[in-house]
XYZ file of C-alpha atoms in Angstrom:
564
model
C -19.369 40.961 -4.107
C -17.456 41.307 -1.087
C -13.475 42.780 -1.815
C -11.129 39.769 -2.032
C -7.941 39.049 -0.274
C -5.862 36.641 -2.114
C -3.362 34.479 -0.102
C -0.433 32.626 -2.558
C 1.589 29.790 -0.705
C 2.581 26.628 -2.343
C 3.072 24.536 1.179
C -0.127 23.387 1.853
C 0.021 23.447 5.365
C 1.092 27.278 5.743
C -1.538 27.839 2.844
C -4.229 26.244 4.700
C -3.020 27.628 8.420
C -3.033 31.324 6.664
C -6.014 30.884 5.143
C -8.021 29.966 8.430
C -6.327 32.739 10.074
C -7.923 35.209 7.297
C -11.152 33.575 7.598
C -11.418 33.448 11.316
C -10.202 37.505 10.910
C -12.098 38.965 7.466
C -14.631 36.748 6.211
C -16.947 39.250 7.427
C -16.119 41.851 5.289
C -13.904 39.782 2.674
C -13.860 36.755 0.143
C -10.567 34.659 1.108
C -9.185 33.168 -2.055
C -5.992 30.697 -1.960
C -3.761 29.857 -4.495
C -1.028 26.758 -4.549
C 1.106 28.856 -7.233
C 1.757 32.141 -8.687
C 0.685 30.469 -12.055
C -2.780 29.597 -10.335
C -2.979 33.399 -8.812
C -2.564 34.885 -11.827
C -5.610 32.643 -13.095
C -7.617 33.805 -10.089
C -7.129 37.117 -10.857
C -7.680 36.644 -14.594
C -11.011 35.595 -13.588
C -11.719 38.414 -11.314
C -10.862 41.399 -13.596
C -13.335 39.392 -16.217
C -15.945 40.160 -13.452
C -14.450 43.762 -12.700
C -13.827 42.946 -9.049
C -10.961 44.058 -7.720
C -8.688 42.614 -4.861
C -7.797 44.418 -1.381
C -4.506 42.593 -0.781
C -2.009 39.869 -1.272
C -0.338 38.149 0.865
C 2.296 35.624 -1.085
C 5.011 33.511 0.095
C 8.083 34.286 -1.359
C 10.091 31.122 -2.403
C 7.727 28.831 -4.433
C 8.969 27.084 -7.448
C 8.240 28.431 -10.688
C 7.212 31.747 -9.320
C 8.794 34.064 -6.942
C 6.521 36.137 -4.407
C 8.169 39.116 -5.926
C 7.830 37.695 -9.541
C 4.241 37.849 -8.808
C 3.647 40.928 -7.440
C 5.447 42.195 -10.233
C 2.435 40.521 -13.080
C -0.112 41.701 -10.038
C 0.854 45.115 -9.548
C 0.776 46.024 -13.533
C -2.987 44.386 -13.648
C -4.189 45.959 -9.662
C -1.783 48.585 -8.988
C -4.366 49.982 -6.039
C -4.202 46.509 -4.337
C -1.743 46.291 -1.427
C 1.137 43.297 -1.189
C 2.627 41.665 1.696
C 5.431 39.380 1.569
C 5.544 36.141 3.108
C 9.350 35.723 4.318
C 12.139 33.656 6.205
C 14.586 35.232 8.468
C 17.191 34.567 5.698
C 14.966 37.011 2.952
C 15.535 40.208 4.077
C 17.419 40.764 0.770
C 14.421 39.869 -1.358
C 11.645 42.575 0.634
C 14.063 45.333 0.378
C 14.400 44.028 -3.484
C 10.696 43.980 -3.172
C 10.037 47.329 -1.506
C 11.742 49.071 -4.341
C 10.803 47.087 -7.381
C 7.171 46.566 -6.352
C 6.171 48.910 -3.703
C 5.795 46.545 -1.117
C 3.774 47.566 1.819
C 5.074 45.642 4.177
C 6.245 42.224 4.795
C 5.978 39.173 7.304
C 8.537 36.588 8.668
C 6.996 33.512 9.261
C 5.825 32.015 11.886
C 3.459 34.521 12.080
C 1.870 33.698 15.518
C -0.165 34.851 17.303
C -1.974 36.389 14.574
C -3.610 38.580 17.001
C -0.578 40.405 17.901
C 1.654 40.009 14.874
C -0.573 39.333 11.444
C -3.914 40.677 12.234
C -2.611 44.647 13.291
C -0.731 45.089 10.080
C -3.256 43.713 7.513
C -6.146 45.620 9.806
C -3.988 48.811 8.804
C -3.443 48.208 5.333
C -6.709 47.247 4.320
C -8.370 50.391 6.259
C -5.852 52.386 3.904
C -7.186 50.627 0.900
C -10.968 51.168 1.650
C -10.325 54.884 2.530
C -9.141 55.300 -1.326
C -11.565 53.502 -2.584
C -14.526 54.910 -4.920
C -18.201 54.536 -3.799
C -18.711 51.677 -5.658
C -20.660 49.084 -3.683
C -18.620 50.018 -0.516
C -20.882 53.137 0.461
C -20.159 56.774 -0.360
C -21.280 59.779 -2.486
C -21.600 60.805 -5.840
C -20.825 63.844 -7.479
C -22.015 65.066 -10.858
C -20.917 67.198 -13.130
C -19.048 67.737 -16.432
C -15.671 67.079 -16.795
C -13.127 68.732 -16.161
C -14.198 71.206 -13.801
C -12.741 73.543 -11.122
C -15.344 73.207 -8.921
C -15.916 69.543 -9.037
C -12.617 68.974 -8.582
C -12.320 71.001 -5.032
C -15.303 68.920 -3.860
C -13.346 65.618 -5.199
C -10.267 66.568 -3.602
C -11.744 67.769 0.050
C -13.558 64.156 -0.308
C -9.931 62.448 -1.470
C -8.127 64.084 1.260
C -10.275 63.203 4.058
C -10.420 59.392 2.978
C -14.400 59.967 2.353
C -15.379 56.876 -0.168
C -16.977 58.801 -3.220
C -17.543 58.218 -7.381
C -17.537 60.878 -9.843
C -20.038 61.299 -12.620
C -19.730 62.996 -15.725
C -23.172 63.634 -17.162
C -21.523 63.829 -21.041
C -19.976 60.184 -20.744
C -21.978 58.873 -18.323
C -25.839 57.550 -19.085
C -26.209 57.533 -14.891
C -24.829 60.809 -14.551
C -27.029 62.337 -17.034
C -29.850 60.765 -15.772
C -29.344 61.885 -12.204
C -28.188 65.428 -13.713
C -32.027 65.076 -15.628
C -33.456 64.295 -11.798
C -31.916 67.231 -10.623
C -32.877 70.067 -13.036
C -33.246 72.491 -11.130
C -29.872 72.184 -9.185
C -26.836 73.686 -9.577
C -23.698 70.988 -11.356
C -21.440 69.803 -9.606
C -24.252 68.117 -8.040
C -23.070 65.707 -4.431
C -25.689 62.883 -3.834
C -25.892 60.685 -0.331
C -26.731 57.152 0.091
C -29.670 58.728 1.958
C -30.973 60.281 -0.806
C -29.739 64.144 0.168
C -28.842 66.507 -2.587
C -26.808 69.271 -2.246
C -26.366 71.862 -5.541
C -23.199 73.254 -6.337
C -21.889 73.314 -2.194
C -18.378 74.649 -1.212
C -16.270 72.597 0.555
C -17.581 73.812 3.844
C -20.742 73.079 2.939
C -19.579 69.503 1.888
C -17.632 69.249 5.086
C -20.540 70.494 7.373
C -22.916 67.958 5.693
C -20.196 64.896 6.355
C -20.251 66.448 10.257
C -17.143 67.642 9.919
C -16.184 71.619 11.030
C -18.573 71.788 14.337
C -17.801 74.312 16.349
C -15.603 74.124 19.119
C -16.518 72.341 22.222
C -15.143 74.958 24.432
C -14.277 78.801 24.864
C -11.152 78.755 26.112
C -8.203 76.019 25.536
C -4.904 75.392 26.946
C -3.385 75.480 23.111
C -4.747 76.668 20.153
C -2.797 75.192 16.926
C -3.513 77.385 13.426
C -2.909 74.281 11.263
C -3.009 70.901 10.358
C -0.053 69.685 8.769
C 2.593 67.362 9.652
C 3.957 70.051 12.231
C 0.386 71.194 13.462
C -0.741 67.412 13.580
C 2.447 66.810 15.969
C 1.741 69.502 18.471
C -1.884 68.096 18.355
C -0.906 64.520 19.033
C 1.412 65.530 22.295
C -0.302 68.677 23.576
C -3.408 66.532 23.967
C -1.335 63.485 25.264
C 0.203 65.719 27.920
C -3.254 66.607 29.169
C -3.546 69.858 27.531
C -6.718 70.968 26.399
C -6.009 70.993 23.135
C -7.662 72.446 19.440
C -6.566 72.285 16.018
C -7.680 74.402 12.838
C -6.982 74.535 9.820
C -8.639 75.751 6.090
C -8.346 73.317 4.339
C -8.105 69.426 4.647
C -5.187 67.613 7.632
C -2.131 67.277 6.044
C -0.809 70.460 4.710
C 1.008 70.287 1.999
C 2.340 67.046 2.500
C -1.116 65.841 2.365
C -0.863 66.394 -1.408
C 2.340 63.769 -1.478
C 1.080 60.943 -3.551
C 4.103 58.559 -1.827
C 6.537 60.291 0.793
C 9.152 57.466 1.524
C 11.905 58.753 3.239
C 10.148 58.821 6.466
C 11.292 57.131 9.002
C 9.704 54.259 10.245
C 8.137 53.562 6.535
C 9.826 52.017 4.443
C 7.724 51.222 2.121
C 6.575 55.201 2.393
C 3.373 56.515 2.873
C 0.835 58.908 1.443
C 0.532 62.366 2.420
C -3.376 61.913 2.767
C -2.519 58.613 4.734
C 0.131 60.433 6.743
C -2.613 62.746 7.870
C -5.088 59.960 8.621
C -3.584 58.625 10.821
C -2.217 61.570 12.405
C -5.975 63.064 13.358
C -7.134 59.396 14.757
C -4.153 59.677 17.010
C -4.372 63.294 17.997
C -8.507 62.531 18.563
C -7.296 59.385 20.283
C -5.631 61.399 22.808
C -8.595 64.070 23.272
C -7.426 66.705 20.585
C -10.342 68.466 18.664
C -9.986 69.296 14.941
C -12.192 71.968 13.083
C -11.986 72.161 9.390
C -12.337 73.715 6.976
C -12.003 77.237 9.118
C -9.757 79.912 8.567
C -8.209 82.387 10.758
C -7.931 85.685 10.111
C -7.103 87.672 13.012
C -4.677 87.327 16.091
C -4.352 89.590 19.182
C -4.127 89.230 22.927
C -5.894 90.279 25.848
C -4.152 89.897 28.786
C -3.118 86.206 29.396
C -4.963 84.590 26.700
C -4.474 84.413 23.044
C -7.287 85.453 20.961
C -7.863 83.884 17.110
C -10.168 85.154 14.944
C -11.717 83.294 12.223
C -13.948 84.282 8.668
C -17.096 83.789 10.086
C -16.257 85.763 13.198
C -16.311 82.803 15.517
C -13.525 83.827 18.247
C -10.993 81.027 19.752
C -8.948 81.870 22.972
C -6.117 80.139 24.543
C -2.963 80.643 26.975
C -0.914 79.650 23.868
C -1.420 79.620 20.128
C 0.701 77.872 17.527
C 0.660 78.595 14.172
C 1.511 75.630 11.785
C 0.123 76.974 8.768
C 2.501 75.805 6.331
C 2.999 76.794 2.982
C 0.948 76.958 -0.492
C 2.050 75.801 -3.495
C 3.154 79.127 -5.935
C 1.204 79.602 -9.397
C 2.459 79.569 -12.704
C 2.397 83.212 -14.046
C 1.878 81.690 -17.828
C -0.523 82.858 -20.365
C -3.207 80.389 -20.266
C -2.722 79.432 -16.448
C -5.733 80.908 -14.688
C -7.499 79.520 -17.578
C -6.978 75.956 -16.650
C -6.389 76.192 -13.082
C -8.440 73.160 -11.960
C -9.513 71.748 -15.226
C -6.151 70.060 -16.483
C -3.576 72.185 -14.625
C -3.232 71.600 -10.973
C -1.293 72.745 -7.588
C 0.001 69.561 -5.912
C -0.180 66.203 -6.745
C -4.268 65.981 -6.830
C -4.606 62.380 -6.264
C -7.819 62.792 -6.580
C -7.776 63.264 -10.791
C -5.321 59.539 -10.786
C -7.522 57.618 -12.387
C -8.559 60.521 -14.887
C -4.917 60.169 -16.076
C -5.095 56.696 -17.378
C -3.688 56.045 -20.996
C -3.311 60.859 -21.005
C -0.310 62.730 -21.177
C 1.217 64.183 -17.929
C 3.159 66.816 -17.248
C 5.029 67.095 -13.800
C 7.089 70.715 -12.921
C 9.024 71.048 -10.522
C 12.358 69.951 -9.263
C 12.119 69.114 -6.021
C 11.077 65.697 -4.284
C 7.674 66.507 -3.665
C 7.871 67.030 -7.825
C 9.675 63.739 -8.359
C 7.330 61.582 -6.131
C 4.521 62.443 -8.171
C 6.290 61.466 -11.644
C 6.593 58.632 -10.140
C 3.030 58.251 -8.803
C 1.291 59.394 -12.025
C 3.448 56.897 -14.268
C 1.630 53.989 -12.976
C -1.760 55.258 -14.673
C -0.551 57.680 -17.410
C 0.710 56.681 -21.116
C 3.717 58.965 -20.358
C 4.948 61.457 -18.022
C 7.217 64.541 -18.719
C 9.121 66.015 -15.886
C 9.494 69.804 -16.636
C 12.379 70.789 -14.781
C 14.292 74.197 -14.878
C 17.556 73.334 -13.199
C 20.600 71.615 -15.436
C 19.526 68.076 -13.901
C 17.476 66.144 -11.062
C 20.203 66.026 -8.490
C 20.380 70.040 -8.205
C 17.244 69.635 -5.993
C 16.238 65.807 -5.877
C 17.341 63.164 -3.434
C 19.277 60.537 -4.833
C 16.521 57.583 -3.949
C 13.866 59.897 -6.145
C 16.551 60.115 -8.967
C 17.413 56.754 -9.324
C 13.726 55.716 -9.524
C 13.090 58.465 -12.235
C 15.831 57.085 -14.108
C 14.517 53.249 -13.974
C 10.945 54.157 -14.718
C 10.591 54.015 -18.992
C 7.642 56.262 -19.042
C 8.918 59.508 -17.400
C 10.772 61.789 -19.171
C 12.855 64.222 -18.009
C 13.396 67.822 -19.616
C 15.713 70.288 -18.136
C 16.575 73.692 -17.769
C 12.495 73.526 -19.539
C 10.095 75.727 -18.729
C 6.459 76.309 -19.872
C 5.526 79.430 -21.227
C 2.187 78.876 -22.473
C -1.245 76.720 -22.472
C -3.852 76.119 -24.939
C -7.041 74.249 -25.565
C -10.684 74.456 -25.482
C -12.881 73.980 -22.944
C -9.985 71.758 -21.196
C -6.466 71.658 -21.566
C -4.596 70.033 -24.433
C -1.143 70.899 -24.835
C 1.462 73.098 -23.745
C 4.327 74.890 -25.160
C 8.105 74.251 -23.871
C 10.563 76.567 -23.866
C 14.347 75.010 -24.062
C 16.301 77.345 -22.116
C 19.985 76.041 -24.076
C 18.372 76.419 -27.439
C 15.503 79.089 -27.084
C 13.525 76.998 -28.972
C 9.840 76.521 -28.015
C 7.534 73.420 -28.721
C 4.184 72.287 -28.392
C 3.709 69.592 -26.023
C 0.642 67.314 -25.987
C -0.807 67.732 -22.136
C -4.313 66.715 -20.889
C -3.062 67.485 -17.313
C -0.521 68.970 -15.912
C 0.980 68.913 -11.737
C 3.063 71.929 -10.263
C 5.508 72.077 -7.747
C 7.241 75.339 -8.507
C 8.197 76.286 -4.606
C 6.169 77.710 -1.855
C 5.125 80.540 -0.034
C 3.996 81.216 3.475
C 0.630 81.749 4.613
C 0.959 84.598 7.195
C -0.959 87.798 5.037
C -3.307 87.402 8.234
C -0.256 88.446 10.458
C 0.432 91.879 9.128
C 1.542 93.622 12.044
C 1.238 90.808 14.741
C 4.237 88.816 14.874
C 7.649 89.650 13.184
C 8.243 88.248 10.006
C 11.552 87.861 7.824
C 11.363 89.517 4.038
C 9.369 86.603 2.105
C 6.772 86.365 4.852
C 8.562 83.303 7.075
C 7.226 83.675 10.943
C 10.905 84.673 12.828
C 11.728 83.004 16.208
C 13.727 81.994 18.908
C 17.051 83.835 17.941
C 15.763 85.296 14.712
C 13.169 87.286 16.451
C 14.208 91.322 17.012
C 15.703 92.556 19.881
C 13.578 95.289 21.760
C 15.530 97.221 24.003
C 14.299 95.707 27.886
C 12.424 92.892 26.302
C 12.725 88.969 27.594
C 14.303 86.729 24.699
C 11.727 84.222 23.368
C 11.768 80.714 23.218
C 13.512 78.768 20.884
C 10.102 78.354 18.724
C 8.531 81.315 20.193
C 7.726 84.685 18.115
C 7.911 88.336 18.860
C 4.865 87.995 20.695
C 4.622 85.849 24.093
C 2.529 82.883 24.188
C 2.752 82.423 20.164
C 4.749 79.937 19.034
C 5.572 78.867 15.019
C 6.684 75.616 13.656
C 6.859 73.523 10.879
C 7.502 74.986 7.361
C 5.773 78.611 8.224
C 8.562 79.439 10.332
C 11.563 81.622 9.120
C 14.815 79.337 8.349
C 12.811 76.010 8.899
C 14.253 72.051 7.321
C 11.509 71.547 4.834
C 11.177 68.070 5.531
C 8.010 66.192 6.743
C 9.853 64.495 9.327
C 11.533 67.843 10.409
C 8.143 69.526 10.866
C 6.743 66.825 13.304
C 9.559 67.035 15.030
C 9.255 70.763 15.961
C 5.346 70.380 16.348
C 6.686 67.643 19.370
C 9.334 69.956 20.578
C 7.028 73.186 20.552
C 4.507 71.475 23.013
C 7.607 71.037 25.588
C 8.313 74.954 24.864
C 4.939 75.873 25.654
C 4.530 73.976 28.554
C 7.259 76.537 30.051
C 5.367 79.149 29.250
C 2.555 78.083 30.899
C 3.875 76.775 34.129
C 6.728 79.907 33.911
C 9.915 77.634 34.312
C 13.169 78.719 32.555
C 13.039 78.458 28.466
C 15.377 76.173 26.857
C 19.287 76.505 25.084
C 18.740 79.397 23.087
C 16.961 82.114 25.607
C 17.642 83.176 28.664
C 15.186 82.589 31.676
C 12.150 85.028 31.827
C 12.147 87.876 34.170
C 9.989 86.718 37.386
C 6.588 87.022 36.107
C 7.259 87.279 32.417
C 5.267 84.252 31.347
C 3.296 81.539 33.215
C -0.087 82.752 33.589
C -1.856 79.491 34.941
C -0.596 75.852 35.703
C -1.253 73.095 33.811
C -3.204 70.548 34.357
């Protein structure tokens, strides 16, 4: 059966002009189903869960009798919460999609009329539903399968790499699962997890790489010698990507792990601008790489750099398999990791019931569990939030005296409304236990001393962040917890030419985004210093005068080559 996109409208004429709209559009790809009434909707999609088919979208009117647009995305979204919902509005119901937007998660919404559906229905739904099929499971939509027990660390790397790079994939586990022991049985002599193909390809036990290079992603790079090298893929390293490449700069991005960073692991950022509905981190970073490849940018992942040095003009980057990179300028974007729990029990469970970032990927294994969040900052609070629409209840550990210490107001105030989080500060956990998977974990109450046990099947950490610059050691200067220094923060050396505002101690190399020393950690902050670092290194190419905060370069000090 095809996915279904359910229209809701109780003028017949706008019901039956909509509908011909979708059908001329999706029919394709999609069952169109219309509906006079919320009260008939809810009927159609009575009968479609008794069939376990799922709906893509709906797009509902808001002011029929009897039933509100928003009154039925409300019933909708608590029986398809995966399905997305566009509002159907007048000019005068701006009230009701903001209303609708924070009570529903509204994706976006329409004012009628909507013509030409070419230019003013067709783009938006086009997006949405390619953000709903690149989170779907394999299913009958195409993908792969991986097998294995559950939980396990290593099947859930290979889940997350697929999750993260919107690759369509079901998981298997061979104990619950009469297909996935049978393929397990098929495949004795291979290594669990086990990844299957629609082609019939096997591949036993693979690493992420291995994954990646099998899915074509990771070749190696098309050239020798670039215009801009960028050492990471998040929202910063994405940026420079997107405008190096659109200024005609020859342009390649690396990173080792999956685009996106750590805001890739945001299961809803929605302070964004431009969103306000919000936006995943992994869709964040989708479209980001379509619209740096757009523009000519190439992306290689997952590789990892290890090394950086110069030789005369150009900028050499080492990576682990000893593959060499050069440019006239190198960025480095490489964000920040997540920092582990020093617990007893942690390393234990690290990837089988506790995890580092939101791991959207294990959603659906938290349906009707027990979920603990820690962490006090947003990314923290948007995942409560994200996890309480599958789990039976979610505990936000948080070690601070309350939410607002580190929590934007919009994240508090949805906490607060939400009946199955609940929040526990100045908490801390000191300790997991279980068996072969996690199962509970015990609470410390910093007011009392007391300490608890805690049912806990998985548990999500967001306990700050360090920089990844260990492969810097010596190259560029660094403030005391690692952070890249530039601009003004970099050392003065007696006779040397100040550096760019984003430059480092060492010409050419530039840092932004949340690697660099005294950076905003905010998503929106880091693209805007990937955008602003491109304009900083086209100066140092072409040699004309840096910026505010640095004095022009001695004659000769910098541009090497012209742009093209």
């Amino acid at each position: 059966m095809k996915p279904v996109i359910l229209v809701v409208d109780d003028d017949p004429q706008v019901l039956r002009a909509v509908r011909r709209d979708l059908l001329d559009r999706y029919t394709a790809d999609y069952r169109v189903l219309a509906a006079a009434s919320g009260r008939d909707a809810l009927a159609t999609l009575d009968g479609l869960a008794a069939k376990d088919h799922e709906p893509a979208l709906f797009l509902v009117d808001q002011r029929m009798p009897g039933m509100t647009g928003l009154e039925f995305l409300l019933e909708a979204a608590g029986r398809f919460p995966d399905a997305k919902r566009v509002l159907l509005t007048g000019y005068a119901d701006a009230d009701a999609a903001v209303t609708a937007i924070n009570r529903v998660r509204l994706d976006h919404y329409l004012t009628k009329p909507w013509d030409p559906p070419q230019e003013r229905l067709y783009p938006v739904l086009d997006d949405l539903l390619s953000d709903w099929r690149a989170g779907r499971p394999a299913g009958d939509y195409g993908g792969v399968t991986v097998v294995d027990v559950f939980p396990s660390p290593a099947a859930h790397a290979l889940r997350d790499f697929l999750a993260r790079t919107s690759r369509p994939f079901r998981f298997l586990n061979v104990e619950t699962s009469a297909e996935g022991a049978r393929l397990a049985d098929e495949h004795a002599d291979a290594e669990l997890p086990l990844v299957l193909f629609p082609d019939g390809e096997a591949l036993s036990a693979p690493t992420s790489g291995e994954l990646a290079a099998r899915l074509g992603i990771g070749a190696a790079a098309n050239r020798p010698h670039y215009d801009l090298v960028v050492v990471g893929a998040g929202p910063a390293g994405l940026a420079a990507g997107v405008y190096g490449a659109s200024e005609g700069l020859s342009t390649l991005l690396l990173d080792a792990d999956v685009p996106g960073g750590q805001a890739g692991t945001s299961s809803l950022i929605e302070n964004y601008l431009g969103f306000p509905a919000g936006l995943s981190g992994t869709d964040l970073a989708r479209r980001a790489v379509i619209q740096a490849r757009r523009f000519g940018a190439e992306l290689l992942y997952p590789v990892r750099a290890v090394a950086l040095r110069g030789e005369g003009s150009a900028r050499i980057v080492t990576l682990a398999d000893g593959a060499e990179v050069s440019a006239e300028a190198v960025l480095l974007a490489t964000g920040v990791s997540y920092n582990k729990l020093d617990v007893p029990g942690a390393d234990r469970f690290d990837g089988s019931g506790l995890y580092y970032g939101a791991a959207v990927a294990e959603s659906e294994s938290c349906v009707a569990q027990e979920v603990l969040v820690v962490g006090g900052a947003n990314s923290a609070g948007q995942a409560a939030v994200h996890f309480a629409k599958y789990a039976a209840k979610v505990t936000l550990v948080v070690r601070a005296d309350s939410l607002e210490a580190g929590m934007s107001r919009y994240l508090v105030n949805e906490i607060r409304r939400t009946p199955v989080i609940e929040v526990r500060t100045r908490t801390r956990i000191v300790r997991f236990r279980g068996g072969r998977r996690l199962e509970q974990v015990l609470l410390r109450d910093d007011r009392t001393g007391r300490v608890a046990a805690e049912p806990a099947g998985f548990v999500f950490a967001f306990i700050g962040a360090r920089p990844r610059t260990g492969w810097l050691d010596g190259v560029v200067a660094r403030d005391p917890n690692g952070f890249v220094r530039t601009g003004p923060d970099v050392p003065d050396a007696p006779g040397a030419r100040r550096p760019a505002l984003l430059e480092t101690s060492v010409p050419g190399v530039f840092a932004a985004g949340d690697v660099r020393s005294r950076s905003v950690k905010r998503v929106a902050a880091s693209v805007g210093e990937g955008a602003m670092s491109v304009s900083l290194i086209h100066g140092y190419l072409t040699g004309t005068p840096a910026p505010a905060s640095a004095p022009p370069s001695p004659p000769g000090g910098r541009g090497r080559r012209a742009v093209r």
